[in-house]
PDB file of C-alpha atoms in Angstrom:
ATOM      1  CA  MET A 193      31.081 192.573 121.859  1.00 40.00           C
ATOM      2  CA  ALA A 194      28.415 189.929 122.425  1.00 42.00           C
ATOM      3  CA  GLU A 195      24.791 190.978 122.640  1.00 45.00           C
ATOM      4  CA  GLY A 196      22.052 189.147 124.530  1.00 44.00           C
ATOM      5  CA  GLY A 197      24.551 186.697 126.014  1.00 45.00           C
ATOM      6  CA  VAL A 198      25.641 185.399 122.568  1.00 44.00           C
ATOM      7  CA  LEU A 199      29.362 184.724 122.220  1.00 46.00           C
ATOM      8  CA  VAL A 200      31.210 186.595 119.477  1.00 48.00           C
ATOM      9  CA  GLU A 201      33.041 184.595 116.824  1.00 53.00           C
ATOM     10  CA  GLY A 202      36.401 183.329 118.045  1.00 60.00           C
ATOM     11  CA  SER A 203      35.408 183.361 121.708  1.00 69.00           C
ATOM     12  CA  SER A 204      34.520 180.516 124.064  1.00 69.00           C
ATOM     13  CA  PHE A 205      32.681 179.992 127.322  1.00 74.00           C
ATOM     14  CA  MET A 206      36.041 178.720 128.675  1.00 79.00           C
ATOM     15  CA  ASP A 207      37.858 182.003 127.999  1.00 79.00           C
ATOM     16  CA  PRO A 208      37.899 182.988 131.714  1.00 81.00           C
ATOM     17  CA  PHE A 209      40.009 179.867 132.334  1.00 83.00           C
ATOM     18  CA  LYS A 210      42.104 180.136 129.170  1.00 83.00           C
ATOM     19  CA  GLY A 211      45.252 181.430 130.860  1.00 83.00           C
ATOM     20  CA  PHE A 212      45.195 178.636 133.435  1.00 84.00           C
ATOM     21  CA  LEU A 213      44.554 175.928 130.820  1.00 84.00           C
ATOM     22  CA  LEU A 214      47.302 177.167 128.496  1.00 85.00           C
ATOM     23  CA  THR A 215      49.801 177.383 131.351  1.00 81.00           C
ATOM     24  CA  TYR A 216      49.262 173.917 132.772  1.00 80.00           C
ATOM     25  CA  PHE A 217      47.313 171.656 130.423  1.00 86.00           C
ATOM     26  CA  MET A 218      47.531 172.434 126.706  1.00 85.00           C
ATOM     27  CA  PRO A 219      48.940 174.650 123.936  1.00 86.00           C
ATOM     28  CA  GLU A 220      46.707 177.270 122.325  1.00 88.00           C
ATOM     29  CA  SER A 221      46.152 175.109 119.231  1.00 89.00           C
ATOM     30  CA  CYS A 222      44.530 172.428 121.420  1.00 89.00           C
ATOM     31  CA  TYR A 223      42.465 175.027 123.274  1.00 87.00           C
ATOM     32  CA  ASP A 224      41.087 176.213 119.927  1.00 88.00           C
ATOM     33  CA  GLU A 225      40.464 172.620 118.843  1.00 86.00           C
ATOM     34  CA  PHE A 226      38.543 171.743 122.023  1.00 87.00           C
ATOM     35  CA  PHE A 227      36.636 174.938 122.825  1.00 86.00           C
ATOM     36  CA  LEU A 228      36.288 176.792 119.496  1.00 85.00           C
ATOM     37  CA  ASN A 229      35.967 173.914 117.035  1.00 85.00           C
ATOM     38  CA  PHE A 230      34.428 171.587 119.655  1.00 85.00           C
ATOM     39  CA  ASN A 231      36.567 168.729 118.380  1.00 84.00           C
ATOM     40  CA  LEU A 232      36.887 166.852 121.668  1.00 85.00           C
ATOM     41  CA  LEU A 233      38.246 163.700 120.026  1.00 86.00           C
ATOM     42  CA  ASP A 234      41.428 165.203 118.582  1.00 86.00           C
ATOM     43  CA  VAL A 235      43.928 162.427 119.422  1.00 89.00           C
ATOM     44  CA  PRO A 236      47.176 164.493 119.533  1.00 89.00           C
ATOM     45  CA  CYS A 237      45.529 167.046 121.837  1.00 90.00           C
ATOM     46  CA  LEU A 238      43.986 164.328 124.012  1.00 91.00           C
ATOM     47  CA  LYS A 239      47.473 162.818 124.443  1.00 89.00           C
ATOM     48  CA  ILE A 240      48.846 166.193 125.500  1.00 88.00           C
ATOM     49  CA  LEU A 241      45.965 166.747 127.929  1.00 89.00           C
ATOM     50  CA  LEU A 242      46.354 163.249 129.409  1.00 88.00           C
ATOM     51  CA  SER A 243      50.117 163.650 129.740  1.00 86.00           C
ATOM     52  CA  LYS A 244      49.844 167.070 131.415  1.00 85.00           C
ATOM     53  CA  GLY A 245      47.089 165.844 133.730  1.00 85.00           C
ATOM     54  CA  LEU A 246      49.068 162.752 134.730  1.00 84.00           C
ATOM     55  CA  GLY A 247      52.194 164.849 135.231  1.00 82.00           C
ATOM     56  CA  ILE A 248      50.452 167.271 137.564  1.00 84.00           C
ATOM     57  CA  GLY A 249      48.766 164.377 139.376  1.00 83.00           C
ATOM     58  CA  ILE A 250      52.120 162.656 139.888  1.00 82.00           C
ATOM     59  CA  ILE A 251      53.665 165.872 141.231  1.00 83.00           C
ATOM     60  CA  LEU A 252      50.777 166.446 143.647  1.00 84.00           C
ATOM     61  CA  GLY A 253      50.954 162.816 144.758  1.00 81.00           C
ATOM     62  CA  SER A 254      54.735 163.004 145.226  1.00 81.00           C
ATOM     63  CA  VAL A 255      54.287 165.680 147.890  1.00 81.00           C
ATOM     64  CA  MET A 256      53.069 162.932 150.223  1.00 82.00           C
ATOM     65  CA  VAL A 257      54.155 159.682 148.562  1.00 83.00           C
ATOM     66  CA  LYS A 258      56.884 158.944 151.129  1.00 88.00           C
ATOM     67  CA  LEU A 259      55.192 160.539 154.121  1.00 89.00           C
ATOM     68  CA  PRO A 260      53.665 157.171 155.183  1.00 88.00           C
ATOM     69  CA  GLN A 261      57.221 155.775 155.231  1.00 88.00           C
ATOM     70  CA  ILE A 262      58.495 158.720 157.292  1.00 92.00           C
ATOM     71  CA  PHE A 263      55.614 158.471 159.759  1.00 92.00           C
ATOM     72  CA  LYS A 264      56.115 154.711 160.071  1.00 88.00           C
ATOM     73  CA  LEU A 265      59.789 155.204 160.918  1.00 90.00           C
ATOM     74  CA  MET A 266      59.031 157.933 163.444  1.00 91.00           C
ATOM     75  CA  GLY A 267      56.203 155.927 165.027  1.00 90.00           C
ATOM     76  CA  SER A 268      58.240 152.754 165.495  1.00 88.00           C
ATOM     77  CA  LYS A 269      61.546 154.583 166.126  1.00 90.00           C
ATOM     78  CA  SER A 270      63.146 151.802 164.128  1.00 87.00           C
ATOM     79  CA  ALA A 271      64.562 151.536 160.615  1.00 85.00           C
ATOM     80  CA  GLU A 272      64.656 147.735 160.561  1.00 81.00           C
ATOM     81  CA  GLY A 273      64.413 146.337 157.045  1.00 78.00           C
ATOM     82  CA  LEU A 274      65.443 149.589 155.328  1.00 84.00           C
ATOM     83  CA  SER A 275      68.800 149.853 153.574  1.00 85.00           C
ATOM     84  CA  PHE A 276      70.764 153.122 153.735  1.00 91.00           C
ATOM     85  CA  GLN A 277      72.666 152.038 150.602  1.00 89.00           C
ATOM     86  CA  THR A 278      69.344 151.831 148.770  1.00 87.00           C
ATOM     87  CA  ILE A 279      68.524 155.383 149.892  1.00 90.00           C
ATOM     88  CA  LEU A 280      71.873 156.663 148.566  1.00 92.00           C
ATOM     89  CA  LEU A 281      71.360 154.992 145.185  1.00 89.00           C
ATOM     90  CA  GLU A 282      67.780 156.275 145.058  1.00 88.00           C
ATOM     91  CA  LEU A 283      69.042 159.819 145.719  1.00 92.00           C
ATOM     92  CA  LEU A 284      71.579 159.403 142.928  1.00 89.00           C
ATOM     93  CA  ALA A 285      68.772 158.475 140.517  1.00 87.00           C
ATOM     94  CA  ILE A 286      66.463 161.293 141.683  1.00 89.00           C
ATOM     95  CA  THR A 287      69.264 163.879 141.495  1.00 91.00           C
ATOM     96  CA  GLY A 288      70.257 162.711 138.022  1.00 89.00           C
ATOM     97  CA  THR A 289      66.694 163.033 136.720  1.00 88.00           C
ATOM     98  CA  MET A 290      66.215 166.470 138.288  1.00 91.00           C
ATOM     99  CA  ALA A 291      69.553 167.887 137.090  1.00 91.00           C
ATOM    100  CA  TYR A 292      69.141 166.435 133.582  1.00 90.00           C
ATOM    101  CA  SER A 293      65.623 167.886 133.273  1.00 89.00           C
ATOM    102  CA  ILE A 294      66.633 171.329 134.535  1.00 91.00           C
ATOM    103  CA  HIS A 295      69.682 171.519 132.239  1.00 89.00           C
ATOM    104  CA  ASN A 296      67.537 170.472 129.254  1.00 87.00           C
ATOM    105  CA  LYS A 297      64.765 172.931 130.235  1.00 88.00           C
ATOM    106  CA  PHE A 298      62.066 170.245 130.332  1.00 86.00           C
ATOM    107  CA  PRO A 299      58.666 171.445 131.647  1.00 84.00           C
ATOM    108  CA  PHE A 300      58.199 171.126 135.418  1.00 85.00           C
ATOM    109  CA  SER A 301      55.235 168.804 134.846  1.00 79.00           C
ATOM    110  CA  ALA A 302      57.682 166.289 133.311  1.00 81.00           C
ATOM    111  CA  TRP A 303      59.962 165.993 136.354  1.00 87.00           C
ATOM    112  CA  GLY A 304      58.569 168.006 139.283  1.00 86.00           C
ATOM    113  CA  GLU A 305      57.982 164.994 141.526  1.00 86.00           C
ATOM    114  CA  ALA A 306      61.771 164.491 141.704  1.00 89.00           C
ATOM    115  CA  LEU A 307      62.044 167.639 143.850  1.00 91.00           C
ATOM    116  CA  PHE A 308      59.564 166.384 146.465  1.00 92.00           C
ATOM    117  CA  LEU A 309      60.885 162.808 146.357  1.00 91.00           C
ATOM    118  CA  MET A 310      64.382 164.165 146.963  1.00 94.00           C
ATOM    119  CA  LEU A 311      63.321 166.062 150.109  1.00 94.00           C
ATOM    120  CA  GLN A 312      61.452 163.061 151.513  1.00 94.00           C
ATOM    121  CA  THR A 313      64.250 160.624 150.649  1.00 94.00           C
ATOM    122  CA  ILE A 314      66.777 162.832 152.467  1.00 95.00           C
ATOM    123  CA  ALA A 315      64.487 162.756 155.527  1.00 95.00           C
ATOM    124  CA  ILE A 316      64.295 158.942 155.377  1.00 94.00           C
ATOM    125  CA  GLY A 317      68.082 158.673 155.026  1.00 95.00           C
ATOM    126  CA  PHE A 318      68.546 160.863 158.111  1.00 96.00           C
ATOM    127  CA  LEU A 319      66.000 158.844 160.117  1.00 95.00           C
ATOM    128  CA  ILE A 320      67.724 155.567 159.207  1.00 94.00           C
ATOM    129  CA  GLN A 321      70.961 156.959 160.598  1.00 94.00           C
ATOM    130  CA  ARG A 322      69.275 158.478 163.652  1.00 94.00           C
ATOM    131  CA  TYR A 323      67.441 155.317 164.677  1.00 92.00           C
ATOM    132  CA  GLY A 324      70.637 153.391 164.023  1.00 89.00           C
ATOM    133  CA  GLY A 325      72.324 155.505 166.699  1.00 89.00           C
ATOM    134  CA  ASN A 326      74.265 157.729 164.268  1.00 90.00           C
ATOM    135  CA  THR A 327      72.538 161.123 164.390  1.00 93.00           C
ATOM    136  CA  SER A 328      75.770 163.027 163.701  1.00 94.00           C
ATOM    137  CA  ARG A 329      76.407 160.871 160.611  1.00 94.00           C
ATOM    138  CA  GLY A 330      72.853 161.623 159.485  1.00 94.00           C
ATOM    139  CA  LEU A 331      73.458 165.374 159.746  1.00 96.00           C
ATOM    140  CA  LEU A 332      76.738 164.999 157.839  1.00 96.00           C
ATOM    141  CA  PHE A 333      74.876 163.071 155.143  1.00 96.00           C
ATOM    142  CA  ILE A 334      72.444 166.011 154.671  1.00 96.00           C
ATOM    143  CA  VAL A 335      75.226 168.627 154.525  1.00 97.00           C
ATOM    144  CA  VAL A 336      77.298 166.639 152.003  1.00 96.00           C
ATOM    145  CA  TYR A 337      74.308 165.897 149.791  1.00 95.00           C
ATOM    146  CA  VAL A 338      73.112 169.524 149.686  1.00 95.00           C
ATOM    147  CA  GLY A 339      76.648 170.648 148.773  1.00 95.00           C
ATOM    148  CA  LEU A 340      76.871 168.135 145.926  1.00 94.00           C
ATOM    149  CA  LEU A 341      73.374 169.065 144.709  1.00 94.00           C
ATOM    150  CA  ILE A 342      74.292 172.764 144.489  1.00 94.00           C
ATOM    151  CA  LEU A 343      77.411 171.818 142.508  1.00 94.00           C
ATOM    152  CA  VAL A 344      75.510 169.581 140.059  1.00 92.00           C
ATOM    153  CA  LEU A 345      72.818 172.215 139.418  1.00 91.00           C
ATOM    154  CA  SER A 346      75.312 175.062 138.963  1.00 90.00           C
ATOM    155  CA  PRO A 347      76.494 176.244 135.511  1.00 89.00           C
ATOM    156  CA  VAL A 348      79.957 174.945 136.432  1.00 90.00           C
ATOM    157  CA  THR A 349      78.809 171.375 135.773  1.00 89.00           C
ATOM    158  CA  PRO A 350      78.824 170.648 131.997  1.00 90.00           C
ATOM    159  CA  LEU A 351      75.818 169.023 130.319  1.00 87.00           C
ATOM    160  CA  SER A 352      77.923 165.956 129.414  1.00 89.00           C
ATOM    161  CA  VAL A 353      78.455 165.220 133.117  1.00 90.00           C
ATOM    162  CA  VAL A 354      74.731 165.674 133.841  1.00 89.00           C
ATOM    163  CA  THR A 355      73.846 163.356 130.932  1.00 88.00           C
ATOM    164  CA  TYR A 356      76.252 160.758 132.305  1.00 87.00           C
ATOM    165  CA  LEU A 357      74.605 161.136 135.721  1.00 86.00           C
ATOM    166  CA  GLN A 358      71.183 160.512 134.155  1.00 83.00           C
ATOM    167  CA  ALA A 359      72.512 157.456 132.291  1.00 84.00           C
ATOM    168  CA  SER A 360      73.876 156.096 135.591  1.00 83.00           C
ATOM    169  CA  ASN A 361      70.314 156.119 136.949  1.00 78.00           C
ATOM    170  CA  MET A 362      69.544 152.732 135.451  1.00 82.00           C
ATOM    171  CA  PRO A 363      72.287 150.730 137.198  1.00 85.00           C
ATOM    172  CA  ALA A 364      71.723 152.804 140.375  1.00 83.00           C
ATOM    173  CA  ILE A 365      68.000 151.967 140.414  1.00 82.00           C
ATOM    174  CA  ILE A 366      68.620 148.274 139.671  1.00 85.00           C
ATOM    175  CA  ILE A 367      71.338 147.866 142.307  1.00 86.00           C
ATOM    176  CA  GLY A 368      69.407 149.901 144.891  1.00 84.00           C
ATOM    177  CA  ARG A 369      66.208 147.898 144.477  1.00 84.00           C
ATOM    178  CA  LEU A 370      68.091 144.595 144.400  1.00 86.00           C
ATOM    179  CA  ILE A 371      69.725 145.464 147.732  1.00 86.00           C
ATOM    180  CA  GLN A 372      66.281 146.136 149.202  1.00 85.00           C
ATOM    181  CA  ALA A 373      64.791 142.993 147.622  1.00 88.00           C
ATOM    182  CA  VAL A 374      67.615 140.773 148.919  1.00 88.00           C
ATOM    183  CA  SER A 375      67.284 142.349 152.375  1.00 86.00           C
ATOM    184  CA  ASN A 376      63.537 141.589 152.370  1.00 85.00           C
ATOM    185  CA  PHE A 377      64.167 138.008 151.240  1.00 87.00           C
ATOM    186  CA  ARG A 378      66.818 137.347 153.905  1.00 86.00           C
ATOM    187  CA  ASN A 379      64.685 138.861 156.656  1.00 83.00           C
ATOM    188  CA  GLY A 380      61.544 137.059 155.535  1.00 85.00           C
ATOM    189  CA  HIS A 381      59.596 140.318 155.885  1.00 82.00           C
ATOM    190  CA  THR A 382      59.666 143.920 154.614  1.00 80.00           C
ATOM    191  CA  GLY A 383      60.344 145.425 158.057  1.00 78.00           C
ATOM    192  CA  GLN A 384      59.379 149.097 158.357  1.00 76.00           C
ATOM    193  CA  LEU A 385      58.869 149.464 154.593  1.00 80.00           C
ATOM    194  CA  SER A 386      55.593 151.314 153.951  1.00 82.00           C
ATOM    195  CA  ALA A 387      53.222 149.467 151.599  1.00 85.00           C
ATOM    196  CA  ILE A 388      51.441 152.721 150.694  1.00 86.00           C
ATOM    197  CA  SER A 389      54.699 154.404 149.634  1.00 84.00           C
ATOM    198  CA  VAL A 390      55.816 151.352 147.645  1.00 87.00           C
ATOM    199  CA  PHE A 391      52.551 151.096 145.675  1.00 89.00           C
ATOM    200  CA  LEU A 392      52.408 154.862 145.011  1.00 86.00           C
ATOM    201  CA  LEU A 393      55.997 154.849 143.711  1.00 86.00           C
ATOM    202  CA  PHE A 394      55.191 151.894 141.447  1.00 90.00           C
ATOM    203  CA  ALA A 395      52.091 153.602 140.016  1.00 89.00           C
ATOM    204  CA  GLY A 396      53.923 156.904 139.564  1.00 85.00           C
ATOM    205  CA  SER A 397      56.864 155.378 137.703  1.00 87.00           C
ATOM    206  CA  LEU A 398      54.480 153.515 135.374  1.00 89.00           C
ATOM    207  CA  ALA A 399      52.625 156.742 134.509  1.00 87.00           C
ATOM    208  CA  ARG A 400      55.932 158.548 133.968  1.00 85.00           C
ATOM    209  CA  ILE A 401      56.835 156.252 131.048  1.00 89.00           C
ATOM    210  CA  PHE A 402      53.984 157.788 129.038  1.00 87.00           C
ATOM    211  CA  THR A 403      54.449 161.379 130.227  1.00 83.00           C
ATOM    212  CA  SER A 404      58.217 161.413 129.609  1.00 83.00           C
ATOM    213  CA  LEU A 405      57.744 160.191 126.017  1.00 85.00           C
ATOM    214  CA  GLN A 406      54.873 162.623 125.420  1.00 83.00           C
ATOM    215  CA  GLU A 407      56.353 165.748 127.002  1.00 79.00           C
ATOM    216  CA  THR A 408      60.096 165.382 126.424  1.00 81.00           C
ATOM    217  CA  GLY A 409      60.478 162.769 123.679  1.00 82.00           C
ATOM    218  CA  ASP A 410      63.642 161.750 125.541  1.00 83.00           C
ATOM    219  CA  THR A 411      64.195 157.984 125.266  1.00 85.00           C
ATOM    220  CA  LEU A 412      66.830 158.031 128.029  1.00 83.00           C
ATOM    221  CA  MET A 413      64.300 159.376 130.529  1.00 81.00           C
ATOM    222  CA  ALA A 414      61.600 156.968 129.329  1.00 85.00           C
ATOM    223  CA  LEU A 415      63.967 153.983 129.623  1.00 88.00           C
ATOM    224  CA  THR A 416      64.884 155.091 133.150  1.00 84.00           C
ATOM    225  CA  TYR A 417      61.216 154.956 134.153  1.00 87.00           C
ATOM    226  CA  VAL A 418      60.776 151.536 132.500  1.00 91.00           C
ATOM    227  CA  ILE A 419      63.624 150.197 134.654  1.00 89.00           C
ATOM    228  CA  SER A 420      62.267 152.015 137.709  1.00 86.00           C
ATOM    229  CA  SER A 421      58.773 150.553 137.190  1.00 91.00           C
ATOM    230  CA  THR A 422      60.152 147.027 136.886  1.00 91.00           C
ATOM    231  CA  CYS A 423      62.239 147.354 140.056  1.00 89.00           C
ATOM    232  CA  ASN A 424      59.440 149.042 142.014  1.00 89.00           C
ATOM    233  CA  GLY A 425      57.136 146.250 140.842  1.00 92.00           C
ATOM    234  CA  ILE A 426      59.446 143.628 142.362  1.00 92.00           C
ATOM    235  CA  ILE A 427      59.384 145.410 145.740  1.00 92.00           C
ATOM    236  CA  ALA A 428      55.579 145.782 145.497  1.00 92.00           C
ATOM    237  CA  LEU A 429      55.246 142.028 144.883  1.00 93.00           C
ATOM    238  CA  GLN A 430      57.411 141.348 147.937  1.00 91.00           C
ATOM    239  CA  VAL A 431      55.199 143.613 150.052  1.00 91.00           C
ATOM    240  CA  LEU A 432      52.194 141.527 148.977  1.00 91.00           C
ATOM    241  CA  TYR A 433      54.022 138.219 149.495  1.00 90.00           C
ATOM    242  CA  TYR A 434      55.221 139.149 153.000  1.00 88.00           C
ATOM    243  CA  TRP A 435      51.973 140.961 153.875  1.00 85.00           C
ATOM    244  CA  ASN A 436      51.296 138.880 156.999  1.00 81.00           C
ATOM    245  CA  SER A 437      54.945 138.714 158.047  1.00 74.00           C
ATOM    246  CA  SER A 438      56.547 141.204 160.409  1.00 64.00           C
ATOM    247  CA  PRO A 439      59.683 141.405 162.600  1.00 57.00           C
ATOM    248  CA  GLU A 440      57.558 140.645 165.679  1.00 56.00           C
ATOM    249  CA  HIS A 441      55.933 137.646 163.949  1.00 52.00           C
ATOM    250  CA  LYS A 442      59.364 136.260 163.033  1.00 51.00           C
ATOM    251  CA  LYS A 443      60.631 136.693 166.605  1.00 53.00           C
ATOM    252  CA  LYS A 444      57.629 134.798 167.972  1.00 52.00           C
ATOM    253  CA  LYS A 445      58.292 131.932 165.544  1.00 51.00           C
ATOM    254  CA  LYS A 446      61.927 131.753 166.654  1.00 49.00           C
ATOM    255  CA  LYS A 447      60.890 131.639 170.314  1.00 49.00           C
ATOM    256  CA  LYS A 448      58.463 128.777 169.662  1.00 49.00           C
ATOM    257  CA  LYS A 449      61.162 126.800 167.824  1.00 48.00           C
ATOM    258  CA  SER A 450      63.672 127.321 170.651  1.00 50.00           C
ATOM    259  CA  GLU A 451      61.097 126.095 173.191  1.00 51.00           C
TER     260      GLU A 451
END
């Protein structure tokens, strides 16, 4: 035991938080390096700490990353400018990442945002259908997707199929974002697309390149996030380019021309 408030050998002032730190931020070897040896510049451990911190930050951010988009749709009661095909392809990519990570037993910090993005993307898909006058089709979409998700995550689905699903993410992401980009270009505006959601998705996918390499070492996952970052970057640039354009602004221009 320690006497007079002096720590015994092998103990640290951070010991009360040791369980929490080991669970979420670092292995025990890094805890010893930081808080017993006071080597705060250990590069491998700093990489682990940064990766874990970014991963948790991305997951926490993903809880609300698409909420601005959902609120914007509900506020305007319009889904103009949003492509349902893009939502389907985005769900394919999210589902592939989640299923692949679960089957390979990757840590939750490496893929957890996929769970929250999935729930929010389903909500957006339903709202697109609802405000397009197809509420029943929107409900059918939810039922079918949940059924397929249960099948993909079940032990019945072999790992080879899940790996193929993850590999299909890249073309799905590219095609999905191209559909959205072409739609924006043709419309001359980004419609009800939320700038906040677009920029958060872009930042999150960029950070995931580092965390996926650090935490999983899986090049397929890292490459998926490289493609995702590039495509999200294109949409983000369009949001900036069409910043002062809106459906109402375009309608006013058309009226002036007709007059």
